[in-house]
Short mmCIF file of C-alpha atoms and ligand atoms in Angstrom, two decimals:
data_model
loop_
_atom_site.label_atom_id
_atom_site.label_comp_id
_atom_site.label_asym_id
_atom_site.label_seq_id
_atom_site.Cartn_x
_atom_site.Cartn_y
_atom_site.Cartn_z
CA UNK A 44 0.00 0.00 0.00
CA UNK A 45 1.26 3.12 -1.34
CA UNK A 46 0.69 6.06 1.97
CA UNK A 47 1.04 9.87 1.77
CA UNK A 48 0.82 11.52 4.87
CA UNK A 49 -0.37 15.77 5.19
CA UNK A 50 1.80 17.40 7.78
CA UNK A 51 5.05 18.49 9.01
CA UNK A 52 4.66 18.61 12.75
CA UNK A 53 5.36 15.88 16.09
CA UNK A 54 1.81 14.50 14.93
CA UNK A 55 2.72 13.53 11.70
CA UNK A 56 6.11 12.03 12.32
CA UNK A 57 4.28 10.08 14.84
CA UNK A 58 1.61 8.82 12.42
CA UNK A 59 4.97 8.20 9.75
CA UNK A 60 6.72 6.04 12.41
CA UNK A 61 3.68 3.83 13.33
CA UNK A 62 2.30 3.73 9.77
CA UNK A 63 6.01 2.66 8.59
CA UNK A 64 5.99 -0.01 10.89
CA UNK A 65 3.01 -1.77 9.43
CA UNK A 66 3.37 -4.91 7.33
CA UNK A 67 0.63 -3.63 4.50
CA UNK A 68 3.36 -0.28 3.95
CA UNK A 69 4.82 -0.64 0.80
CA UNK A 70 5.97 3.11 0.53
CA UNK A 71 5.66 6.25 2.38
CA UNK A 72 5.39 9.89 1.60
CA UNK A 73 5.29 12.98 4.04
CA UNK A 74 4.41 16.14 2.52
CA UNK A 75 5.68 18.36 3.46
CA UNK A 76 7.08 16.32 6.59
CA UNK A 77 10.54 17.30 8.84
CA UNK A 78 13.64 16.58 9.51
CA UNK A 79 12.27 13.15 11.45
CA UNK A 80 9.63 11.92 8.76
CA UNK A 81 12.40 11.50 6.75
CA UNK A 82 13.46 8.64 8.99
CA UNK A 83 10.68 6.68 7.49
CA UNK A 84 9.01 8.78 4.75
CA UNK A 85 10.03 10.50 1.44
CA UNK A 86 9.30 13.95 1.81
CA UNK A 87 7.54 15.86 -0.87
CA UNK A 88 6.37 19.66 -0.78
CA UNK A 89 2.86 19.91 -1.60
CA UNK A 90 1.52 23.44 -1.70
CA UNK A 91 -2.78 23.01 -1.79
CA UNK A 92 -5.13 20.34 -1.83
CA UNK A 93 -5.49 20.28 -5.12
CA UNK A 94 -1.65 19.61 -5.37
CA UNK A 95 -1.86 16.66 -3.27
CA UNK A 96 -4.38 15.20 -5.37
CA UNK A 97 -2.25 15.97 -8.86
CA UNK A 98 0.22 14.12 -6.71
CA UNK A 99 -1.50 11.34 -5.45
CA UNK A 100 -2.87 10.63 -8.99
CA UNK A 101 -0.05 10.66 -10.77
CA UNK A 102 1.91 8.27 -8.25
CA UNK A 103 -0.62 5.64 -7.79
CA UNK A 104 -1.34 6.24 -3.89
CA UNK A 105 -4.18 4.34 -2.29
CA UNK A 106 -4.08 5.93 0.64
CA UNK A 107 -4.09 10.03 2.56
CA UNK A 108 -3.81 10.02 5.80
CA UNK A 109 -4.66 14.08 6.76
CA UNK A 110 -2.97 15.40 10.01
CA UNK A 111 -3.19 18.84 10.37
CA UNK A 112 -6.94 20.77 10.33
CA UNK A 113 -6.87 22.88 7.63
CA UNK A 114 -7.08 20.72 4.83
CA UNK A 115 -10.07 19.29 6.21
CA UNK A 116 -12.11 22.19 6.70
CA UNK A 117 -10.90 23.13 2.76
CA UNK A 118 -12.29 20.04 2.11
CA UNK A 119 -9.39 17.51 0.83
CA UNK A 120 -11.42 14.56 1.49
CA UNK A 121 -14.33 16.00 -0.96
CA UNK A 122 -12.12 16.56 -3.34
CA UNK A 123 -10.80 12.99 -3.63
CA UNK A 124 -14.85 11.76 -3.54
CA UNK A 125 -15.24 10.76 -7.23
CA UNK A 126 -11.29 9.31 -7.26
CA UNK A 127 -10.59 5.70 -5.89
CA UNK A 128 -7.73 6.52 -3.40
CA UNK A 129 -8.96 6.64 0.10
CA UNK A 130 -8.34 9.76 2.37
CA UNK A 131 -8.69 9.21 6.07
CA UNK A 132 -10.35 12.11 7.24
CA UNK A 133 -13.44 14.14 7.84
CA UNK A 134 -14.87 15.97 4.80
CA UNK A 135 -15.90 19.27 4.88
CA UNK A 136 -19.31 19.45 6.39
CA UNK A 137 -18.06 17.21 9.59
CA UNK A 138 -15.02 19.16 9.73
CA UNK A 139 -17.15 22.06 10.72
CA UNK A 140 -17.15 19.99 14.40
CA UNK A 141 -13.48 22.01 14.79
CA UNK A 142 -14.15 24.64 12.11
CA UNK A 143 -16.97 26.10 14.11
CA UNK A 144 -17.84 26.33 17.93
CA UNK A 145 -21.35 27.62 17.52
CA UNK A 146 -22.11 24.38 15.01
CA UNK A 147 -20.55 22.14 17.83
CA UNK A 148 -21.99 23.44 20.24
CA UNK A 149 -25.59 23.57 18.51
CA UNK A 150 -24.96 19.68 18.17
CA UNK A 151 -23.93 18.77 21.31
CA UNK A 152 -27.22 20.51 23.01
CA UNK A 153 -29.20 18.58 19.95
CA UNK A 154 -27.98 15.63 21.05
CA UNK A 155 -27.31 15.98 24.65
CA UNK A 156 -23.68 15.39 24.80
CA UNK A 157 -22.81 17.43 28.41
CA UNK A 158 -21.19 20.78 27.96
CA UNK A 159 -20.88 24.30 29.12
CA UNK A 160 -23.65 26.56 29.07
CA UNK A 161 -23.43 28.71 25.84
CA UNK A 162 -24.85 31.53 23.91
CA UNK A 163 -23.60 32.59 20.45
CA UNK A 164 -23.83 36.31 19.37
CA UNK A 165 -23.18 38.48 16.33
CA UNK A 166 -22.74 41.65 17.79
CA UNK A 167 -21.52 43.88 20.10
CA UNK A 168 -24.72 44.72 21.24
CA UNK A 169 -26.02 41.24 21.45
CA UNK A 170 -22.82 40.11 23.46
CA UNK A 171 -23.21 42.58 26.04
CA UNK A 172 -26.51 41.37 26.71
CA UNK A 173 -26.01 38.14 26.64
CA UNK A 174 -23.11 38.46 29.67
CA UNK A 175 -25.79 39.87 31.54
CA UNK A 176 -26.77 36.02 31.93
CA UNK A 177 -23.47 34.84 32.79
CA UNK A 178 -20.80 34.64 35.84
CA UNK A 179 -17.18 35.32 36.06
CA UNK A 180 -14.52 33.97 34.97
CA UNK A 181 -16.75 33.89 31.69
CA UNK A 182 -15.04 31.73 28.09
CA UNK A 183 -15.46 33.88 25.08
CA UNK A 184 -14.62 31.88 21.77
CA UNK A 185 -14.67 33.49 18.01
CA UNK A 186 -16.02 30.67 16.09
CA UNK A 187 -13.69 29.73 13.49
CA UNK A 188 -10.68 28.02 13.50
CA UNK A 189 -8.90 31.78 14.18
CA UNK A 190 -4.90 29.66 14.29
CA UNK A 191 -6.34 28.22 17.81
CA UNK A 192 -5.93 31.50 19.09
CA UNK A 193 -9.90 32.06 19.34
CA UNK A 194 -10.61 31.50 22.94
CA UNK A 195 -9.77 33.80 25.64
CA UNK A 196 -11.12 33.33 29.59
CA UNK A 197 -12.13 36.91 30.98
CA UNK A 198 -12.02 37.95 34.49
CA UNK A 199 -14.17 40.71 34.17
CA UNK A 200 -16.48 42.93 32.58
CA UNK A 201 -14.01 45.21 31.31
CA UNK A 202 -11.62 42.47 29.65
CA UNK A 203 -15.02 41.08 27.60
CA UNK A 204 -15.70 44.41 26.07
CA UNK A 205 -11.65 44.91 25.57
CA UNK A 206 -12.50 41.37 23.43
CA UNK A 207 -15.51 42.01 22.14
CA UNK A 208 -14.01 45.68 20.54
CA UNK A 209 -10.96 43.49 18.84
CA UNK A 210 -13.44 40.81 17.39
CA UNK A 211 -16.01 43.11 16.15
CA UNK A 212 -14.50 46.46 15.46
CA UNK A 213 -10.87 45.73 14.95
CA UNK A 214 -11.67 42.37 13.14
CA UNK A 215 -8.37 40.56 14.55
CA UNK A 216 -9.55 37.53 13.07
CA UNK A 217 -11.53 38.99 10.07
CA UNK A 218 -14.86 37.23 9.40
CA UNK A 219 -14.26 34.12 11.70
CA UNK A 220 -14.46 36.26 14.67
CA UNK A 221 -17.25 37.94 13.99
CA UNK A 222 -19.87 35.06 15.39
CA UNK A 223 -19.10 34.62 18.82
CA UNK A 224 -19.37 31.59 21.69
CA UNK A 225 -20.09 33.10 25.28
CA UNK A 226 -19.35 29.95 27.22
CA UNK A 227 -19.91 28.94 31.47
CA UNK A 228 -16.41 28.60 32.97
CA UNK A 229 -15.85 25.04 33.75
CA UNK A 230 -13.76 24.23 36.48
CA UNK A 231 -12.16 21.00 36.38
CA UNK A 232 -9.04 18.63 35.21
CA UNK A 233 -8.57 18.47 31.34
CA UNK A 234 -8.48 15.28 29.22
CA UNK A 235 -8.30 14.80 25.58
CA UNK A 236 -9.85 11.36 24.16
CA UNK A 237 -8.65 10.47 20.20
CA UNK A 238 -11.67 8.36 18.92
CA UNK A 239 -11.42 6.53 15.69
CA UNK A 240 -14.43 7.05 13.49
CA UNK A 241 -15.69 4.35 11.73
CA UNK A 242 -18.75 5.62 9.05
CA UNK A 243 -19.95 7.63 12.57
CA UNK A 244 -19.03 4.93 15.15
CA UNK A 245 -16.77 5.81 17.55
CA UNK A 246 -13.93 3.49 18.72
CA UNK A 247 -11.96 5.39 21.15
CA UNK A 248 -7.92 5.08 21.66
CA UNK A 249 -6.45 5.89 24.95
CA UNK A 250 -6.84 8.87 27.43
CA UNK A 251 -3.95 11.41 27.33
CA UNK A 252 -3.43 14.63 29.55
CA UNK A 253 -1.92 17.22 27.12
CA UNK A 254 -0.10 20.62 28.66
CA UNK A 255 -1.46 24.26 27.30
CA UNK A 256 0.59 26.80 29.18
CA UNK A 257 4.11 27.68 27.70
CA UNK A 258 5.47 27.90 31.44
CA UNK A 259 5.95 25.51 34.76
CA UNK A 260 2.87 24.94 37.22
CA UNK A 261 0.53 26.07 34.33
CA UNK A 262 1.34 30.16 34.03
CA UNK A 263 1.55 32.13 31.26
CA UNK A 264 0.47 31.82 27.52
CA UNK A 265 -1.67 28.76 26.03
CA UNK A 266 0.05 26.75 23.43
CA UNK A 267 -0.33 24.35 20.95
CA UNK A 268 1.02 21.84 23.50
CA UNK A 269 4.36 21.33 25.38
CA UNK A 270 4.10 18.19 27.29
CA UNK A 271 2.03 15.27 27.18
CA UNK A 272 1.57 11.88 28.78
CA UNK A 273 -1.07 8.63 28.32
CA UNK A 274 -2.67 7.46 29.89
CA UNK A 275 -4.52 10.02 32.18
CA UNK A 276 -4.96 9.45 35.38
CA UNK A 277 -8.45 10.48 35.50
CA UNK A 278 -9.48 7.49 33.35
CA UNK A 279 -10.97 5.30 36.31
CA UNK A 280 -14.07 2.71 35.26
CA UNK A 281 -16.60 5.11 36.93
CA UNK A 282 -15.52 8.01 34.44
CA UNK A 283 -14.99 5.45 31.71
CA UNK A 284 -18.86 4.59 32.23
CA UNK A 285 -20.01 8.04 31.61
CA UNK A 286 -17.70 8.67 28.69
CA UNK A 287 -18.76 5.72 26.97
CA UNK A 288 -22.72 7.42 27.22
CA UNK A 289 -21.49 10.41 25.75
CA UNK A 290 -19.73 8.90 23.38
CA UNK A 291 -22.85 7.27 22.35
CA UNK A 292 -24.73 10.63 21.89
CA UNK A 293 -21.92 11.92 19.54
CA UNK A 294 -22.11 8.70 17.62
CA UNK A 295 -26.07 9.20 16.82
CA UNK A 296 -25.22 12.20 16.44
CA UNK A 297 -23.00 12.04 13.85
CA UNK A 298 -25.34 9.38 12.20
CA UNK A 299 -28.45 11.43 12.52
CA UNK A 300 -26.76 14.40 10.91
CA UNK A 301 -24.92 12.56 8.20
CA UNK A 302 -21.65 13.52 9.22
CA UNK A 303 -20.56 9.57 9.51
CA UNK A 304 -17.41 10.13 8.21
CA UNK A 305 -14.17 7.81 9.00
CA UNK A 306 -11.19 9.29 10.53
CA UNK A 307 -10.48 11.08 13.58
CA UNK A 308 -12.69 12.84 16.42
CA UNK A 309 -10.60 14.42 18.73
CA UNK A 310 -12.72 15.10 22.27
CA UNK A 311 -11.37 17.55 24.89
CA UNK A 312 -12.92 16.99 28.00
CA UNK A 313 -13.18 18.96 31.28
CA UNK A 314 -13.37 16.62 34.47
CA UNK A 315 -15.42 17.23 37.17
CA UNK A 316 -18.20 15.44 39.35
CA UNK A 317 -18.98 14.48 35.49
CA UNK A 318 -16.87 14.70 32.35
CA UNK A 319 -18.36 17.88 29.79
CA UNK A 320 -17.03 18.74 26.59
CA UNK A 321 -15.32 21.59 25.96
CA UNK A 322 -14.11 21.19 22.16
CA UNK A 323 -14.18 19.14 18.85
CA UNK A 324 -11.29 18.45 16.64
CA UNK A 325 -11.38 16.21 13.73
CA UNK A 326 -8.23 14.93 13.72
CA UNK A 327 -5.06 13.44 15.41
CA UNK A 328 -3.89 16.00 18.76
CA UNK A 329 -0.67 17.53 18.97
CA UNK A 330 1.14 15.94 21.21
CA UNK A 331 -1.64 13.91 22.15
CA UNK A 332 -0.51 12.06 19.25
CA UNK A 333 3.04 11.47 20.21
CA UNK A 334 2.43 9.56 23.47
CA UNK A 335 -0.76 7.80 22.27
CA UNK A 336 0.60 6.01 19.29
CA UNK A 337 3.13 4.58 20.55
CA UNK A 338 1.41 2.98 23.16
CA UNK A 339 -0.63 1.22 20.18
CA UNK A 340 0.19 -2.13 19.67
CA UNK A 341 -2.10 -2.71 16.66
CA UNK A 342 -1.65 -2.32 13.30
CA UNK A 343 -2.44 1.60 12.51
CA UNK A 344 -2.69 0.84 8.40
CA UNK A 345 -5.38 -2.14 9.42
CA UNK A 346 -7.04 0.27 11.96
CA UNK A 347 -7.63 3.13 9.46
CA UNK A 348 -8.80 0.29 6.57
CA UNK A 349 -11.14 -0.91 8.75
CA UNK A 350 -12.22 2.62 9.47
CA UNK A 351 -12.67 3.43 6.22
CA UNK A 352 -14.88 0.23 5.74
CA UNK A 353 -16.99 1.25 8.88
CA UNK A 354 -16.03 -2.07 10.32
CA UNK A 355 -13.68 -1.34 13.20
CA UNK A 356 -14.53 -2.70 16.64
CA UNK A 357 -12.88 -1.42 19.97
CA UNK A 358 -11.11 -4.98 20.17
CA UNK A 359 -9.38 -3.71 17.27
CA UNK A 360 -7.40 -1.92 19.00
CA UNK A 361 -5.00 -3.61 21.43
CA UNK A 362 -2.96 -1.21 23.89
CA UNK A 363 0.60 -1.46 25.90
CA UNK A 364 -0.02 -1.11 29.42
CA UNK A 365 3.39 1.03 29.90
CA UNK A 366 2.82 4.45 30.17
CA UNK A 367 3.72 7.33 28.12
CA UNK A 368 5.40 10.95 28.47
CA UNK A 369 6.42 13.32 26.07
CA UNK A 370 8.23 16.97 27.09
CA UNK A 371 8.75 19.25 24.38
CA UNK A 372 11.33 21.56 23.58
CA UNK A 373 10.36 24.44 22.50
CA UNK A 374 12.21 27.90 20.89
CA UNK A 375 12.76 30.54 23.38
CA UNK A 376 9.61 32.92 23.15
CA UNK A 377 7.26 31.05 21.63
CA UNK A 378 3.82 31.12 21.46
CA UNK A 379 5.26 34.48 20.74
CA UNK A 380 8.06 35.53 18.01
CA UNK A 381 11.22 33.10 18.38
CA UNK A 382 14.21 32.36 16.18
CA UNK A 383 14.45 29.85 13.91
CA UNK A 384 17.38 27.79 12.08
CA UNK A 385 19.59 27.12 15.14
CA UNK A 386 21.28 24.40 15.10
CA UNK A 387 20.14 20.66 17.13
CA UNK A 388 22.65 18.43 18.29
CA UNK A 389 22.94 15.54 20.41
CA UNK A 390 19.54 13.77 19.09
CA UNK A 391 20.93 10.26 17.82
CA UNK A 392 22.89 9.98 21.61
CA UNK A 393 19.44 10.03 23.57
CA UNK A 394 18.99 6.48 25.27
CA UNK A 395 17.67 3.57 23.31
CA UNK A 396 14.16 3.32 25.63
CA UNK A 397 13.90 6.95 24.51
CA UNK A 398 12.23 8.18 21.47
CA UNK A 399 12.63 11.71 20.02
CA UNK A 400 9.76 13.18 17.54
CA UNK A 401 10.13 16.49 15.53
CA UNK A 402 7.76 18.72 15.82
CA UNK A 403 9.44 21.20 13.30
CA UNK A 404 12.91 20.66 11.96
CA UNK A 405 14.65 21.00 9.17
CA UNK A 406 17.69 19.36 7.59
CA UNK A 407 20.31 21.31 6.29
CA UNK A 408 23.44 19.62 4.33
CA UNK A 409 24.07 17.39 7.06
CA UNK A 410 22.82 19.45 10.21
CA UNK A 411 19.29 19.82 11.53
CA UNK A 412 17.89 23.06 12.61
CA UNK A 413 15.29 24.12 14.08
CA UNK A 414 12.07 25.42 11.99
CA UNK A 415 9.33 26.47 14.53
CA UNK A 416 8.10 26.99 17.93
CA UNK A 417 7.93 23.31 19.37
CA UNK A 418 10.74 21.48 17.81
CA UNK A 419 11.56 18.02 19.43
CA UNK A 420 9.09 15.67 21.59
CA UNK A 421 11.38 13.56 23.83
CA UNK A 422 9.33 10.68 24.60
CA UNK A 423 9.75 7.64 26.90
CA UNK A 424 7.64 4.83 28.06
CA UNK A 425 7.99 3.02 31.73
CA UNK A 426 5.37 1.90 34.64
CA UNK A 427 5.43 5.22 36.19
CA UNK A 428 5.45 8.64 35.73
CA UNK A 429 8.08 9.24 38.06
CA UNK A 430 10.24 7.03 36.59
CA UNK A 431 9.86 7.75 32.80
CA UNK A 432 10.00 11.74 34.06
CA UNK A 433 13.58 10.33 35.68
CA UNK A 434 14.35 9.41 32.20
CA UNK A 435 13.08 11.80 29.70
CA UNK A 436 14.69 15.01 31.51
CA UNK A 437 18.19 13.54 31.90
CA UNK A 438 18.06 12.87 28.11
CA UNK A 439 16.98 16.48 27.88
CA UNK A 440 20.30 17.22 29.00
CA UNK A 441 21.93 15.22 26.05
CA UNK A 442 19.99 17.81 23.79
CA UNK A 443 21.45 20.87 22.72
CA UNK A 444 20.62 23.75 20.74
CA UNK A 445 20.73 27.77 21.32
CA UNK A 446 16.92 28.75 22.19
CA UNK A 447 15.79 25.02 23.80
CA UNK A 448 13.58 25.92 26.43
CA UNK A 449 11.38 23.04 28.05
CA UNK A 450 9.05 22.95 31.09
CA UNK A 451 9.98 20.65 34.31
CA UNK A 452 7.09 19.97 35.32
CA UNK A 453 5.58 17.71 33.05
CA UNK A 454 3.82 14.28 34.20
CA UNK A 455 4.92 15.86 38.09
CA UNK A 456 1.40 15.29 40.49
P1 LIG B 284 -11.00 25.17 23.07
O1 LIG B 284 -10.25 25.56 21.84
O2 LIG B 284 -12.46 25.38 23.03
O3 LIG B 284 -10.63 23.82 23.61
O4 LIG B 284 -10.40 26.11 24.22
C1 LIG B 284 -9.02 26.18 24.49
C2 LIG B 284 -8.76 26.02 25.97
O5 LIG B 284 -9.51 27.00 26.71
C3 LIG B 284 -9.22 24.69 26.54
O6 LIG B 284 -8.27 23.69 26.38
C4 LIG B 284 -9.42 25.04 27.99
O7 LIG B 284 -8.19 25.08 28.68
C5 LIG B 284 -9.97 26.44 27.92
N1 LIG B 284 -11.45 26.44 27.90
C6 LIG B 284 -12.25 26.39 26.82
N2 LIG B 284 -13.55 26.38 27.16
C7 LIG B 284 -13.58 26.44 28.50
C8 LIG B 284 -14.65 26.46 29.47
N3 LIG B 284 -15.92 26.46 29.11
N4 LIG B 284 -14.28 26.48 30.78
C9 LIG B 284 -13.00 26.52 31.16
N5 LIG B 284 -11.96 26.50 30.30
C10 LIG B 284 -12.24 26.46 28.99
N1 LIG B 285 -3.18 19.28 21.85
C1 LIG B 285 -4.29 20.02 21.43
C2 LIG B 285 -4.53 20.00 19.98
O1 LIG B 285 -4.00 19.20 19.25
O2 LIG B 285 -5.32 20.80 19.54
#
C-alpha cells in the first residue's frame, strides 16, 4: 500500500513512524514532513489540496492520511470523492465539528452530549446582553478556526468588552471572529480522548493529559502543547462509564446528521463530578498524538482500513499497558516571536528506551535546525510517571541547541 501523509509537525512524524511499521506499507510519503519523517518517509512539498491530489494521482497512492486541520475544513477529502484513493479524514461538512464552535456546540445541546452553558452572538450589542446572563470567569470563543488563538477566559467585565471591541471592530480575526461563543467557565481537570471514526461509530484510543501553558505549574500563555503523557490518570471505570454514554450521543449524532465520516474525532474533555465537553477536533492531537501512538500495539494501516470500511470494533485496537510521556522543547519565546534555524545536536545519543519526535525541523546539508516553535518531543515509556520523568529530563540534557527551552514539570502530580 502506497501512503502519503499531510503534515510536518510531532503528529505527523508520529503517524509516519507507526504507519512505517506496518506490514501492508509498501511506501511512504510525508508532505511536506521534517527533519524526522524523513526517517521513514520520502518527503515531498505539496503546496494546496489540489496539489496533493495531482500528486496522489499521478503516483498511484491508495491511501491520505490528513494530520493537520486545515485541509479538512478546505475540504481535501471531498475533493478525492469521485477518485478511488482513500483519504482518512473528515470531509468538509463534519469538519465544521473544529471549524466552528457555535455548530458544535448547537450539536452537542441537539444531542445531549454534556457541555458548558453557551450563547452565540453576532454583535456587540447582542454580546453585552447576553453576559448579563453569565458569571465570572466567563469563556469567550470566536467561532472559526482563528490559528487556535480564538478563545480567551475573561475575568471581568471590562476584559469582555476589551475582546468584544478586537473581534467586532478591529476584526483581529476577520470574518471568523465575527460570530461569537459566550461559554460557562468550567472548572475542572482536562483530558483529551482520540476516537477513531468508523462511518460515525466511535472506537476510542487511549486517554492522554496534554499541557497548554508555555510555562511551569501552568502560568503564562496557552500553546499548541508542550508536554504530554497517556494514559490520564483520571481514566478510572466510573468516568470510563459516563464517557462511553457520551460517546454514544456523539455517535447518533454524527449518524443522525450525516456527518458519519471515517477518521479522527478528537474530544477535549473537562473533568469534574462528570466529564463535559469543551471542544471538537477532527483529527489526530498535537502531542496527544506522540504519546498515544506509541502505546498502540495494533496495526495503525489495518485500523484506518477498517475505518474506512466502517467495520472497526474497539477490540481492534489492542494497547501497551506502559505508560507514556512526552516533554517538548520548544524555541525561546514562543507562542510568541522566536528564532528559527539554530542548530540541534545531540539527538541520535538520547537512550535507546527513549524516542525523540520532531515537531518542526529542518535538515540542512548534514545538520538539523530548528524550523518552529515546538521542535523536538522527547518521549519515553515506563510503569510510572516518576520514573519515565527520571528518564526523559536527563536525556533532555543530552539535547542541545541555542533557544531550547522546556518545562519541568511535566507528568509531576
Ligand atoms: P478550546 O479551543 O475550546 O478547547 O479552548 C481552548 C482552551 O480554553 C481549553 O483547552 C481550555 O483550557 C480552555 N477552555 C475552553 N472552554 C472552557 C470552558 N468552558 N471552561 C473553562 N476553560 C475552557
Ligand atoms: N493538543 C491540542 C490539539 O491538538 O489541539
Amino acid at each position: 500500500m502506497k501512503v502519503l501523509v499531510v503534515g510536518n509537525g510531532g503528529r505527523e512524524d508520529a503517524i509516519c513512524k507507526k504507519i512505517s511499521e506496518s506490514s501492508k506499507c509498501t511506501e511512504l510519503f510525508c508532505s511536506k514532513g521534517n527533519a524526522g519523517t524523513l526517517r521513514y518517509a520520502k518527503n515531498i512539498v505539496l503546496n494546496s489540496n489540489e496539489e496533493i491530489f495531482e500528486f496522489s494521482k499521478n503516483n498511484n497512492i491508495d491511501l491520505v492520511v490528513v494530520g493537520p486541520e486545515a485541509p479538512l475544513c478546505e475540504g481535501i477529502v471531498d475533493l478525492f470523492s469521485e477518485s478511488n484513493i482513500k483519504v482518512f479524514g473528515a470531509n468538509k461538512k463534519s469538519a465544521r465539528l473544529e471549524g466552528s464552535k457555535n455548530f458544535a456546540k448547537e450539536f452537542m445541546k441537539k444531542y445531549d452530549v454534556p457541555t458548558a452553558k453557551y450563547e452565540t452572538i453576532k454583535s456587540k450589542e447582542e454580546g453585552i446582553k447576553a453576559i448579563e446572563s453569565f458569571s465570572y470567569p466567563i469563556v469567550i470563543k470566536a467561532d472559526g478556526l482563528c490559528a487556535g488563538k480564538g478563545v480567551r477566559i475573561c475575568n471581568s467585565k471590562e476584559e469582555v468588552l476589551e475582546y468584544f471591541t478586537e473581534l467586532f471592530e478591529d476584526k483581529i480575526f476577520g470574518q471568523e471572529g465575527t460570530t461569537v461563543v459566550i461559554e460557562e467557565f468550567l472548572k475542572g481537570k482536562e483530558a483529551s480522548l482520540l476516537c477513531f471514526v468508523s462511518k460515525g461509530n466511535l472506537i476510542p484510543m487511549e486517554s492522554a493529559r496534554d499541557y497548554k501553558r508555555i510555562f511551569d505549574n501552568d502560568e503564562g500563555e496557552n500553546t499548541g502543547g508542550v508536554g504530554c503523557y497517556s494514559p490520564s490518570e483520571l481514566f478510572n471505570d466510573e468516568l470510563k462509564l459516563k464517557i462511553e454514554k457520551t460517546l454514544e450521543k456523539i455517535s447518533e449524532g454524527l449518524k443522525k446528521e450525516k456527518l458519519d465520516y471515517s477518521g479522527i474525532l478528537f474530544i477535549g474533555f473537562m473533568i469534574d463530578e462528570e466529564p463535559k465537553v469543551l471542544e471538537f477536533n477532527v483529527r489526530f492531537g498535537d502531542p496527544e498524538t506522540e504519546v498515544v501512538l506509541p502505546r498502540m500495539k495494533s496495526d495503525l494501516l489495518l485500523a484506518i482500513e477498517k475505518s474506512l470500511d466502517g467495520t472497526l470494533k474497539k477490540e481492534d485496537l489492542k494497547w501497551k499497558s506502559e505508560k507514556c510521556l512526552t516533554v517538548i522543547l520548544t524555541s525561546r519565546g514562543y507562542p510568541k516571536n522566536y528564532e528559527k534555524g539554530k542548530e540541534i545536536i545531540g539527538i541520535d545519543s538520547v537512550d535507546e528506551d527513549i524516542y525523540v519526535y520532531h515537531n518542526n525541523t529542518k535538515v540542512n546539508g548534514s545538520k538539523i535546525l530548528t524550523d518552529g516553535g515546538r521542535v523536538l518531543s522527547v518521549t519515553g515509556f515506563g510503569n510510572t510517571y516518576d520514573e519515565i520523568r527520571e528518564k526523559v529530563y536527563k536525556n533532555i540534557e543530552k539535547i542541545i541547541f541555542e533557544t531550547k527551552q522546556y518545562r519541568k514539570d511535566i507528568g509531576k502530580n
